[in-house]
Amino acid sequence: MNSPAEIAQNYVGIGKKKVETPILKLFILGIMAGIFIGIGAIAYQTATATIGGSLGKLVGACMFPAGLALVLIAGSELFTGNCLLVIPLLEKEVKFSGVLRNWVFVYLGNFAGSIILALLVVYSHTPSQVDGALLDTMMTVASGKVALSFGDALLRGIICNMMVCLAVWMSFAGKTVPSKIIGLYFPIMIFVLGGFEHSVANMYYLAAGIFANGVYGVGNAAVNWGAALVNNLLPVTIGNIIGGALIGITYWFLYLRGAKKN
């Protein structure tokens, strides 16, 4: 495996390539990641709807890491993982304008991919499965997310992206596909099981709830775009940036600050 110091050094080069990627490619890669994370979200909701209760939540949490595995192995750009770009930024290998450019266009791509997948899922009437239990689960998840207070959403976002960035970090320790998947698996499973807030996953959860609200005539007025953006995505995104940056800053300080550059 790569040691933590080697991961830190390697990520400087990885981060430079991410920042230098053309905008169109960033956006398309972002769309792919939005779809991939949404696939993990579908697995979580289907397990929850099918099995139910605490066991359903546990099984769903065990399935969700497939989303990040797709992101890292198949190739795409995920906003939350890219919060680690603070590492090459602190090394002065990239500029803040380049990091911000990456975050903005990847975030927009993630949002577009999440909406595309949500449209496909809802308008294919997939929520009708499991005798309507999947629809109930989708609406329950969306309702719960827009009902969070700003503070709760922010703090849960911080914890979530600490774990997501640790998952990405651990995947870079592996030198084979199985070792990368094993590395990322447990931090992702635990953040889902703990009920923490991931902005890109929430893009899918909220969009699916909003579309299902209209297609199935659920009539849940609380689940709407205004509430989704202001009540959830805004505080969660801020929290994700803080949480991811904390991990990046910590490992930069431990392994790169003052170290001899290769």
PDB file of N, CA and C in Angstrom, residues 43-129:
ATOM      1  N   ALA A  43     -29.832   2.311  -4.240  1.00  0.00           N
ATOM      2  CA  ALA A  43     -29.615   1.045  -3.533  1.00  0.00           C
ATOM      3  C   ALA A  43     -30.009   1.175  -2.069  1.00  0.00           C
ATOM      4  N   TYR A  44     -29.626   2.307  -1.463  1.00  0.00           N
ATOM      5  CA  TYR A  44     -29.973   2.531  -0.058  1.00  0.00           C
ATOM      6  C   TYR A  44     -31.490   2.573   0.123  1.00  0.00           C
ATOM      7  N   GLN A  45     -32.170   3.335  -0.710  1.00  0.00           N
ATOM      8  CA  GLN A  45     -33.619   3.480  -0.554  1.00  0.00           C
ATOM      9  C   GLN A  45     -34.358   2.184  -0.860  1.00  0.00           C
ATOM     10  N   THR A  46     -33.892   1.434  -1.833  1.00  0.00           N
ATOM     11  CA  THR A  46     -34.550   0.171  -2.179  1.00  0.00           C
ATOM     12  C   THR A  46     -34.410  -0.834  -1.043  1.00  0.00           C
ATOM     13  N   ALA A  47     -33.232  -0.913  -0.457  1.00  0.00           N
ATOM     14  CA  ALA A  47     -33.036  -1.822   0.677  1.00  0.00           C
ATOM     15  C   ALA A  47     -33.904  -1.410   1.853  1.00  0.00           C
ATOM     16  N   THR A  48     -33.957  -0.114   2.104  1.00  0.00           N
ATOM     17  CA  THR A  48     -34.777   0.395   3.205  1.00  0.00           C
ATOM     18  C   THR A  48     -36.251   0.084   2.991  1.00  0.00           C
ATOM     19  N   ALA A  49     -36.715   0.269   1.738  1.00  0.00           N
ATOM     20  CA  ALA A  49     -38.123   0.031   1.425  1.00  0.00           C
ATOM     21  C   ALA A  49     -38.461  -1.451   1.439  1.00  0.00           C
ATOM     22  N   THR A  50     -37.541  -2.273   0.971  1.00  0.00           N
ATOM     23  CA  THR A  50     -37.806  -3.710   0.843  1.00  0.00           C
ATOM     24  C   THR A  50     -37.743  -4.428   2.176  1.00  0.00           C
ATOM     25  N   ILE A  51     -36.717  -4.141   2.957  1.00  0.00           N
ATOM     26  CA  ILE A  51     -36.491  -4.852   4.214  1.00  0.00           C
ATOM     27  C   ILE A  51     -37.173  -4.140   5.376  1.00  0.00           C
ATOM     28  N   GLY A  52     -37.037  -2.807   5.394  1.00  0.00           N
ATOM     29  CA  GLY A  52     -37.675  -2.019   6.438  1.00  0.00           C
ATOM     30  C   GLY A  52     -36.910  -2.028   7.748  1.00  0.00           C
ATOM     31  N   GLY A  53     -37.204  -1.051   8.579  1.00  0.00           N
ATOM     32  CA  GLY A  53     -36.642  -0.988   9.918  1.00  0.00           C
ATOM     33  C   GLY A  53     -35.146  -0.766   9.961  1.00  0.00           C
ATOM     34  N   SER A  54     -34.562  -1.093  11.110  1.00  0.00           N
ATOM     35  CA  SER A  54     -33.126  -0.891  11.325  1.00  0.00           C
ATOM     36  C   SER A  54     -32.286  -1.785  10.422  1.00  0.00           C
ATOM     37  N   LEU A  55     -32.767  -3.001  10.184  1.00  0.00           N
ATOM     38  CA  LEU A  55     -32.026  -3.918   9.313  1.00  0.00           C
ATOM     39  C   LEU A  55     -31.981  -3.382   7.889  1.00  0.00           C
ATOM     40  N   GLY A  56     -33.081  -2.823   7.425  1.00  0.00           N
ATOM     41  CA  GLY A  56     -33.111  -2.240   6.087  1.00  0.00           C
ATOM     42  C   GLY A  56     -32.126  -1.090   5.961  1.00  0.00           C
ATOM     43  N   LYS A  57     -32.039  -0.262   7.006  1.00  0.00           N
ATOM     44  CA  LYS A  57     -31.095   0.855   6.998  1.00  0.00           C
ATOM     45  C   LYS A  57     -29.663   0.349   6.970  1.00  0.00           C
ATOM     46  N   LEU A  58     -29.387  -0.720   7.730  1.00  0.00           N
ATOM     47  CA  LEU A  58     -28.046  -1.294   7.762  1.00  0.00           C
ATOM     48  C   LEU A  58     -27.660  -1.862   6.401  1.00  0.00           C
ATOM     49  N   VAL A  59     -28.564  -2.617   5.794  1.00  0.00           N
ATOM     50  CA  VAL A  59     -28.282  -3.196   4.482  1.00  0.00           C
ATOM     51  C   VAL A  59     -28.100  -2.094   3.439  1.00  0.00           C
ATOM     52  N   GLY A  60     -28.949  -1.060   3.521  1.00  0.00           N
ATOM     53  CA  GLY A  60     -28.827   0.061   2.592  1.00  0.00           C
ATOM     54  C   GLY A  60     -27.480   0.761   2.731  1.00  0.00           C
ATOM     55  N   ALA A  61     -27.026   0.934   3.984  1.00  0.00           N
ATOM     56  CA  ALA A  61     -25.724   1.558   4.223  1.00  0.00           C
ATOM     57  C   ALA A  61     -24.595   0.704   3.662  1.00  0.00           C
ATOM     58  N   CYS A  62     -24.770  -0.599   3.688  1.00  0.00           N
ATOM     59  CA  CYS A  62     -23.759  -1.509   3.133  1.00  0.00           C
ATOM     60  C   CYS A  62     -23.723  -1.450   1.606  1.00  0.00           C
ATOM     61  N   MET A  63     -24.837  -1.059   0.983  1.00  0.00           N
ATOM     62  CA  MET A  63     -24.912  -0.975  -0.475  1.00  0.00           C
ATOM     63  C   MET A  63     -24.423   0.364  -1.009  1.00  0.00           C
ATOM     64  N   PHE A  64     -24.591   1.431  -0.245  1.00  0.00           N
ATOM     65  CA  PHE A  64     -24.310   2.778  -0.731  1.00  0.00           C
ATOM     66  C   PHE A  64     -22.878   2.990  -1.216  1.00  0.00           C
ATOM     67  N   PRO A  65     -21.846   2.368  -0.603  1.00  0.00           N
ATOM     68  CA  PRO A  65     -20.478   2.599  -1.073  1.00  0.00           C
ATOM     69  C   PRO A  65     -20.238   2.265  -2.540  1.00  0.00           C
ATOM     70  N   ALA A  66     -21.149   1.533  -3.156  1.00  0.00           N
ATOM     71  CA  ALA A  66     -21.020   1.259  -4.593  1.00  0.00           C
ATOM     72  C   ALA A  66     -20.939   2.554  -5.390  1.00  0.00           C
ATOM     73  N   GLY A  67     -21.604   3.605  -4.895  1.00  0.00           N
ATOM     74  CA  GLY A  67     -21.584   4.893  -5.585  1.00  0.00           C
ATOM     75  C   GLY A  67     -20.188   5.477  -5.659  1.00  0.00           C
ATOM     76  N   LEU A  68     -19.481   5.524  -4.519  1.00  0.00           N
ATOM     77  CA  LEU A  68     -18.127   6.085  -4.527  1.00  0.00           C
ATOM     78  C   LEU A  68     -17.161   5.161  -5.256  1.00  0.00           C
ATOM     79  N   ALA A  69     -17.394   3.855  -5.184  1.00  0.00           N
ATOM     80  CA  ALA A  69     -16.559   2.921  -5.945  1.00  0.00           C
ATOM     81  C   ALA A  69     -16.657   3.228  -7.437  1.00  0.00           C
ATOM     82  N   LEU A  70     -17.861   3.494  -7.925  1.00  0.00           N
ATOM     83  CA  LEU A  70     -18.040   3.868  -9.332  1.00  0.00           C
ATOM     84  C   LEU A  70     -17.310   5.171  -9.643  1.00  0.00           C
ATOM     85  N   VAL A  71     -17.403   6.131  -8.735  1.00  0.00           N
ATOM     86  CA  VAL A  71     -16.750   7.425  -8.947  1.00  0.00           C
ATOM     87  C   VAL A  71     -15.248   7.256  -9.117  1.00  0.00           C
ATOM     88  N   LEU A  72     -14.622   6.489  -8.217  1.00  0.00           N
ATOM     89  CA  LEU A  72     -13.168   6.397  -8.188  1.00  0.00           C
ATOM     90  C   LEU A  72     -12.598   5.386  -9.173  1.00  0.00           C
ATOM     91  N   ILE A  73     -13.328   4.321  -9.426  1.00  0.00           N
ATOM     92  CA  ILE A  73     -12.803   3.280 -10.311  1.00  0.00           C
ATOM     93  C   ILE A  73     -13.196   3.531 -11.759  1.00  0.00           C
ATOM     94  N   ALA A  74     -14.460   3.888 -11.989  1.00  0.00           N
ATOM     95  CA  ALA A  74     -14.923   4.126 -13.363  1.00  0.00           C
ATOM     96  C   ALA A  74     -14.406   5.459 -13.903  1.00  0.00           C
ATOM     97  N   GLY A  75     -14.189   6.412 -12.998  1.00  0.00           N
ATOM     98  CA  GLY A  75     -13.657   7.707 -13.399  1.00  0.00           C
ATOM     99  C   GLY A  75     -14.715   8.778 -13.510  1.00  0.00           C
ATOM    100  N   SER A  76     -14.641   9.772 -12.642  1.00  0.00           N
ATOM    101  CA  SER A  76     -15.564  10.913 -12.667  1.00  0.00           C
ATOM    102  C   SER A  76     -15.051  11.930 -11.654  1.00  0.00           C
ATOM    103  N   GLU A  77     -15.777  13.027 -11.509  1.00  0.00           N
ATOM    104  CA  GLU A  77     -15.351  14.087 -10.588  1.00  0.00           C
ATOM    105  C   GLU A  77     -16.467  14.371  -9.581  1.00  0.00           C
ATOM    106  N   LEU A  78     -16.138  14.216  -8.307  1.00  0.00           N
ATOM    107  CA  LEU A  78     -17.109  14.389  -7.233  1.00  0.00           C
ATOM    108  C   LEU A  78     -16.731  15.597  -6.388  1.00  0.00           C
ATOM    109  N   PHE A  79     -17.666  16.520  -6.229  1.00  0.00           N
ATOM    110  CA  PHE A  79     -17.412  17.752  -5.480  1.00  0.00           C
ATOM    111  C   PHE A  79     -16.893  17.484  -4.080  1.00  0.00           C
ATOM    112  N   THR A  80     -17.527  16.592  -3.363  1.00  0.00           N
ATOM    113  CA  THR A  80     -17.156  16.378  -1.968  1.00  0.00           C
ATOM    114  C   THR A  80     -15.732  15.835  -1.834  1.00  0.00           C
ATOM    115  N   GLY A  81     -15.374  14.881  -2.672  1.00  0.00           N
ATOM    116  CA  GLY A  81     -14.011  14.358  -2.640  1.00  0.00           C
ATOM    117  C   GLY A  81     -12.984  15.407  -3.046  1.00  0.00           C
ATOM    118  N   ASN A  82     -13.392  16.294  -3.952  1.00  0.00           N
ATOM    119  CA  ASN A  82     -12.474  17.328  -4.433  1.00  0.00           C
ATOM    120  C   ASN A  82     -12.221  18.435  -3.413  1.00  0.00           C
ATOM    121  N   CYS A  83     -12.874  18.366  -2.264  1.00  0.00           N
ATOM    122  CA  CYS A  83     -12.537  19.303  -1.191  1.00  0.00           C
ATOM    123  C   CYS A  83     -11.103  19.071  -0.705  1.00  0.00           C
ATOM    124  N   LEU A  84     -10.524  17.914  -1.042  1.00  0.00           N
ATOM    125  CA  LEU A  84      -9.129  17.640  -0.719  1.00  0.00           C
ATOM    126  C   LEU A  84      -8.167  18.483  -1.558  1.00  0.00           C
ATOM    127  N   LEU A  85      -8.693  19.243  -2.507  1.00  0.00           N
ATOM    128  CA  LEU A  85      -7.841  20.115  -3.310  1.00  0.00           C
ATOM    129  C   LEU A  85      -7.165  21.206  -2.466  1.00  0.00           C
ATOM    130  N   VAL A  86      -7.555  21.308  -1.210  1.00  0.00           N
ATOM    131  CA  VAL A  86      -6.831  22.235  -0.330  1.00  0.00           C
ATOM    132  C   VAL A  86      -5.385  21.788  -0.159  1.00  0.00           C
ATOM    133  N   ILE A  87      -5.098  20.509  -0.417  1.00  0.00           N
ATOM    134  CA  ILE A  87      -3.729  20.004  -0.248  1.00  0.00           C
ATOM    135  C   ILE A  87      -2.778  20.630  -1.270  1.00  0.00           C
ATOM    136  N   PRO A  88      -3.027  20.498  -2.580  1.00  0.00           N
ATOM    137  CA  PRO A  88      -2.133  21.190  -3.526  1.00  0.00           C
ATOM    138  C   PRO A  88      -2.215  22.708  -3.415  1.00  0.00           C
ATOM    139  N   LEU A  89      -3.356  23.226  -2.923  1.00  0.00           N
ATOM    140  CA  LEU A  89      -3.477  24.671  -2.717  1.00  0.00           C
ATOM    141  C   LEU A  89      -2.505  25.133  -1.641  1.00  0.00           C
ATOM    142  N   LEU A  90      -2.443  24.414  -0.525  1.00  0.00           N
ATOM    143  CA  LEU A  90      -1.531  24.763   0.558  1.00  0.00           C
ATOM    144  C   LEU A  90      -0.071  24.550   0.153  1.00  0.00           C
ATOM    145  N   GLU A  91       0.150  23.620  -0.774  1.00  0.00           N
ATOM    146  CA  GLU A  91       1.503  23.389  -1.291  1.00  0.00           C
ATOM    147  C   GLU A  91       1.900  24.439  -2.337  1.00  0.00           C
ATOM    148  N   LYS A  92       0.954  25.338  -2.651  1.00  0.00           N
ATOM    149  CA  LYS A  92       1.173  26.406  -3.633  1.00  0.00           C
ATOM    150  C   LYS A  92       1.469  25.872  -5.032  1.00  0.00           C
ATOM    151  N   GLU A  93       0.877  24.693  -5.315  1.00  0.00           N
ATOM    152  CA  GLU A  93       1.008  24.097  -6.647  1.00  0.00           C
ATOM    153  C   GLU A  93      -0.166  24.484  -7.539  1.00  0.00           C
ATOM    154  N   VAL A  94      -1.235  24.974  -6.936  1.00  0.00           N
ATOM    155  CA  VAL A  94      -2.395  25.461  -7.684  1.00  0.00           C
ATOM    156  C   VAL A  94      -2.857  26.764  -7.048  1.00  0.00           C
ATOM    157  N   LYS A  95      -3.669  27.517  -7.782  1.00  0.00           N
ATOM    158  CA  LYS A  95      -4.225  28.760  -7.269  1.00  0.00           C
ATOM    159  C   LYS A  95      -5.645  28.537  -6.770  1.00  0.00           C
ATOM    160  N   PHE A  96      -6.066  29.418  -5.859  1.00  0.00           N
ATOM    161  CA  PHE A  96      -7.429  29.288  -5.327  1.00  0.00           C
ATOM    162  C   PHE A  96      -8.468  29.438  -6.437  1.00  0.00           C
ATOM    163  N   SER A  97      -8.196  30.292  -7.416  1.00  0.00           N
ATOM    164  CA  SER A  97      -9.134  30.468  -8.530  1.00  0.00           C
ATOM    165  C   SER A  97      -9.328  29.158  -9.282  1.00  0.00           C
ATOM    166  N   GLY A  98      -8.255  28.367  -9.408  1.00  0.00           N
ATOM    167  CA  GLY A  98      -8.358  27.078 -10.086  1.00  0.00           C
ATOM    168  C   GLY A  98      -9.159  26.076  -9.275  1.00  0.00           C
ATOM    169  N   VAL A  99      -8.944  26.081  -7.955  1.00  0.00           N
ATOM    170  CA  VAL A  99      -9.714  25.190  -7.071  1.00  0.00           C
ATOM    171  C   VAL A  99     -11.191  25.559  -7.115  1.00  0.00           C
ATOM    172  N   LEU A 100     -11.482  26.868  -7.033  1.00  0.00           N
ATOM    173  CA  LEU A 100     -12.864  27.328  -7.053  1.00  0.00           C
ATOM    174  C   LEU A 100     -13.542  26.965  -8.378  1.00  0.00           C
ATOM    175  N   ARG A 101     -12.806  27.118  -9.476  1.00  0.00           N
ATOM    176  CA  ARG A 101     -13.326  26.744 -10.801  1.00  0.00           C
ATOM    177  C   ARG A 101     -13.692  25.265 -10.840  1.00  0.00           C
ATOM    178  N   ASN A 102     -12.819  24.428 -10.297  1.00  0.00           N
ATOM    179  CA  ASN A 102     -13.099  22.989 -10.243  1.00  0.00           C
ATOM    180  C   ASN A 102     -14.344  22.713  -9.424  1.00  0.00           C
ATOM    181  N   TRP A 103     -14.417  23.304  -8.228  1.00  0.00           N
ATOM    182  CA  TRP A 103     -15.567  23.067  -7.349  1.00  0.00           C
ATOM    183  C   TRP A 103     -16.880  23.486  -8.000  1.00  0.00           C
ATOM    184  N   VAL A 104     -16.895  24.650  -8.621  1.00  0.00           N
ATOM    185  CA  VAL A 104     -18.141  25.174  -9.199  1.00  0.00           C
ATOM    186  C   VAL A 104     -18.645  24.280 -10.323  1.00  0.00           C
ATOM    187  N   PHE A 105     -17.783  23.949 -11.261  1.00  0.00           N
ATOM    188  CA  PHE A 105     -18.250  23.192 -12.430  1.00  0.00           C
ATOM    189  C   PHE A 105     -18.484  21.718 -12.114  1.00  0.00           C
ATOM    190  N   VAL A 106     -17.727  21.171 -11.178  1.00  0.00           N
ATOM    191  CA  VAL A 106     -17.995  19.798 -10.745  1.00  0.00           C
ATOM    192  C   VAL A 106     -19.311  19.744  -9.974  1.00  0.00           C
ATOM    193  N   TYR A 107     -19.542  20.726  -9.114  1.00  0.00           N
ATOM    194  CA  TYR A 107     -20.791  20.783  -8.343  1.00  0.00           C
ATOM    195  C   TYR A 107     -21.999  20.878  -9.276  1.00  0.00           C
ATOM    196  N   LEU A 108     -21.901  21.760 -10.265  1.00  0.00           N
ATOM    197  CA  LEU A 108     -22.992  21.900 -11.233  1.00  0.00           C
ATOM    198  C   LEU A 108     -23.198  20.614 -12.016  1.00  0.00           C
ATOM    199  N   GLY A 109     -22.102  19.955 -12.391  1.00  0.00           N
ATOM    200  CA  GLY A 109     -22.210  18.673 -13.084  1.00  0.00           C
ATOM    201  C   GLY A 109     -22.848  17.611 -12.209  1.00  0.00           C
ATOM    202  N   ASN A 110     -22.432  17.555 -10.938  1.00  0.00           N
ATOM    203  CA  ASN A 110     -23.042  16.608  -9.989  1.00  0.00           C
ATOM    204  C   ASN A 110     -24.541  16.837  -9.881  1.00  0.00           C
ATOM    205  N   PHE A 111     -24.929  18.123  -9.821  1.00  0.00           N
ATOM    206  CA  PHE A 111     -26.356  18.475  -9.709  1.00  0.00           C
ATOM    207  C   PHE A 111     -27.105  18.016 -10.968  1.00  0.00           C
ATOM    208  N   ALA A 112     -26.532  18.283 -12.138  1.00  0.00           N
ATOM    209  CA  ALA A 112     -27.169  17.885 -13.389  1.00  0.00           C
ATOM    210  C   ALA A 112     -27.312  16.370 -13.479  1.00  0.00           C
ATOM    211  N   GLY A 113     -26.268  15.638 -13.089  1.00  0.00           N
ATOM    212  CA  GLY A 113     -26.337  14.176 -13.129  1.00  0.00           C
ATOM    213  C   GLY A 113     -27.384  13.626 -12.180  1.00  0.00           C
ATOM    214  N   SER A 114     -27.482  14.233 -11.000  1.00  0.00           N
ATOM    215  CA  SER A 114     -28.480  13.795 -10.015  1.00  0.00           C
ATOM    216  C   SER A 114     -29.895  14.010 -10.543  1.00  0.00           C
ATOM    217  N   ILE A 115     -30.117  15.157 -11.187  1.00  0.00           N
ATOM    218  CA  ILE A 115     -31.440  15.457 -11.732  1.00  0.00           C
ATOM    219  C   ILE A 115     -31.781  14.511 -12.879  1.00  0.00           C
ATOM    220  N   ILE A 116     -30.818  14.245 -13.742  1.00  0.00           N
ATOM    221  CA  ILE A 116     -31.043  13.314 -14.858  1.00  0.00           C
ATOM    222  C   ILE A 116     -31.472  11.951 -14.333  1.00  0.00           C
ATOM    223  N   LEU A 117     -30.726  11.442 -13.339  1.00  0.00           N
ATOM    224  CA  LEU A 117     -31.058  10.124 -12.786  1.00  0.00           C
ATOM    225  C   LEU A 117     -32.415  10.148 -12.096  1.00  0.00           C
ATOM    226  N   ALA A 118     -32.689  11.201 -11.329  1.00  0.00           N
ATOM    227  CA  ALA A 118     -33.979  11.302 -10.639  1.00  0.00           C
ATOM    228  C   ALA A 118     -35.140  11.320 -11.633  1.00  0.00           C
ATOM    229  N   LEU A 119     -34.977  12.055 -12.727  1.00  0.00           N
ATOM    230  CA  LEU A 119     -36.016  12.082 -13.768  1.00  0.00           C
ATOM    231  C   LEU A 119     -36.244  10.688 -14.345  1.00  0.00           C
ATOM    232  N   LEU A 120     -35.161   9.985 -14.648  1.00  0.00           N
ATOM    233  CA  LEU A 120     -35.278   8.639 -15.221  1.00  0.00           C
ATOM    234  C   LEU A 120     -35.973   7.689 -14.251  1.00  0.00           C
ATOM    235  N   VAL A 121     -35.596   7.772 -12.989  1.00  0.00           N
ATOM    236  CA  VAL A 121     -36.176   6.880 -11.983  1.00  0.00           C
ATOM    237  C   VAL A 121     -37.654   7.154 -11.777  1.00  0.00           C
ATOM    238  N   VAL A 122     -38.007   8.411 -11.593  1.00  0.00           N
ATOM    239  CA  VAL A 122     -39.403   8.745 -11.270  1.00  0.00           C
ATOM    240  C   VAL A 122     -40.310   8.567 -12.474  1.00  0.00           C
ATOM    241  N   TYR A 123     -39.884   9.030 -13.650  1.00  0.00           N
ATOM    242  CA  TYR A 123     -40.759   8.947 -14.826  1.00  0.00           C
ATOM    243  C   TYR A 123     -40.806   7.554 -15.439  1.00  0.00           C
ATOM    244  N   SER A 124     -39.931   6.654 -14.972  1.00  0.00           N
ATOM    245  CA  SER A 124     -40.065   5.241 -15.339  1.00  0.00           C
ATOM    246  C   SER A 124     -40.979   4.517 -14.354  1.00  0.00           C
ATOM    247  N   HIS A 125     -41.508   5.274 -13.390  1.00  0.00           N
ATOM    248  CA  HIS A 125     -42.408   4.775 -12.338  1.00  0.00           C
ATOM    249  C   HIS A 125     -41.758   3.681 -11.483  1.00  0.00           C
ATOM    250  N   THR A 126     -40.451   3.789 -11.333  1.00  0.00           N
ATOM    251  CA  THR A 126     -39.732   2.883 -10.437  1.00  0.00           C
ATOM    252  C   THR A 126     -40.215   2.997  -8.991  1.00  0.00           C
ATOM    253  N   PRO A 127     -40.611   4.187  -8.505  1.00  0.00           N
ATOM    254  CA  PRO A 127     -41.095   4.275  -7.120  1.00  0.00           C
ATOM    255  C   PRO A 127     -42.338   3.432  -6.830  1.00  0.00           C
ATOM    256  N   SER A 128     -43.016   2.952  -7.870  1.00  0.00           N
ATOM    257  CA  SER A 128     -44.208   2.122  -7.655  1.00  0.00           C
ATOM    258  C   SER A 128     -43.850   0.729  -7.160  1.00  0.00           C
ATOM    259  N   GLN A 129     -42.588   0.365  -7.239  1.00  0.00           N
ATOM    260  CA  GLN A 129     -42.179  -0.975  -6.831  1.00  0.00           C
ATOM    261  C   GLN A 129     -42.372  -1.193  -5.338  1.00  0.00           C
TER     262      GLN A 129
END
